[in-house]
Amino acid sequence: MAQQSSSAKPMPMLKDELDIVIPTIRNLDFLEMWRPFFEQYHLIIVQDGDPSKTIKVPEGFDYELYNRNDINRILGPKASCISFKDSACRCFGYLVSKKKYIYTIDDDCFVAKDPSGKDINVIEQHIKSLLTPSTPNFFNTLYDPYRDGADFVRGYPFSMREGCKTAVSHGLWLNIPDYDAPTQLVKPLERNSRYVDAVMTIPKGTLFSMCGMNLAFDRELIGPAMYFGLMGHGQPIGGYDDMWAGWCAKVICDHMGWGVKTGLPYVYHKKASNRFENLKREYNGIFWQEEAIPFFESVTLPKECTSVQQCYLELAKLVKEKLGKVDPYFIKLADGMVTWSEAWDELNTTP
């Protein structure tokens, strides 16, 4: 493990610049384990399911809690773009946040330990990743060259060493991996105990499967593209919310010249969902992803798109034109993307 030099400056913890967004259907007792790391931050809790149910939050946390009634009240007719009975509802928290950065975590994720037995401070590592540049245009075989104890390898162009802004920090999971339902069914006892002490920039032009259970991003940069789609109740698909946002965000980051990092930090994942139910939710997506991935791989956004919102609306138009032929659901999803963009502007435009 690379040692931090004694001259290194301590990492700012961004107490007033970061919100933690948590989607949930249950009491948040899991926060007790996270108290040493989360208590100094503001929490935005998005309650899914029955809005009349009372969700208990441990004392001592600074939080806002929104249920479906609040979503309908705040967004009015635009509330139709926020999923119901699916963790995709978390993106409502991104809408109402006023902070520069977002960290989002699932309520079945717990504090993991590094190989030395020390509790992993996920916020600290995500902040490190977001505050240091990315290298999407030329792969550094020592992974993140900005980390203490690493640098650019021989042959890395000096003209590229300043890197670019990091928009997304994608963390990983120990214990239960983020597998799709068919893989869960054939490997029900599979567990991930492998801790890889590395962060890497995902290369430009390469897609990835983004998981929302341990994720941080620069809301001011890429927030308008972090829409988790129409999933769950009333929709023919679930479980693809975070991946859809990741595909959209990666295409836009590539266009805007920003980076996406994946690797550290780890959480300990105790899956709360049922793999048979997951198969029902993901069934259509398993087929549709074979069309969606080539679509995103082929997308070229016009140079006239100079903002995330412009890119996102162009992407929505292309989704309707190209993927609408695969299934009418994608026409509805494209409309949801437009509604989301309008809601973002409505809640985040300074008068």
CSV table of C-alpha atoms in Angstrom, one decimal, residues 255-256 300-314 317:
chain,number,residue,atom,x,y,z
A,255,HIS,CA,-18.0,14.4,-24.6
A,256,MET,CA,-17.2,17.1,-22.0
A,300,THR,CA,-21.7,10.9,-30.9
A,301,LEU,CA,-23.0,14.1,-29.3
A,302,PRO,CA,-22.7,17.2,-31.5
A,303,LYS,CA,-20.0,19.8,-30.7
A,304,GLU,CA,-22.8,22.4,-30.3
A,305,CYS,CA,-23.7,20.6,-27.0
A,306,THR,CA,-21.6,22.5,-24.6
A,307,SER,CA,-23.5,21.9,-21.3
A,308,VAL,CA,-24.6,18.7,-19.5
A,309,GLN,CA,-28.3,19.7,-20.0
A,310,GLN,CA,-27.8,20.2,-23.7
A,311,CYS,CA,-26.1,16.8,-24.0
A,312,TYR,CA,-28.8,15.1,-21.9
A,313,LEU,CA,-31.6,16.4,-24.0
A,314,GLU,CA,-29.8,15.4,-27.2
A,317,LYS,CA,-33.9,12.5,-28.4
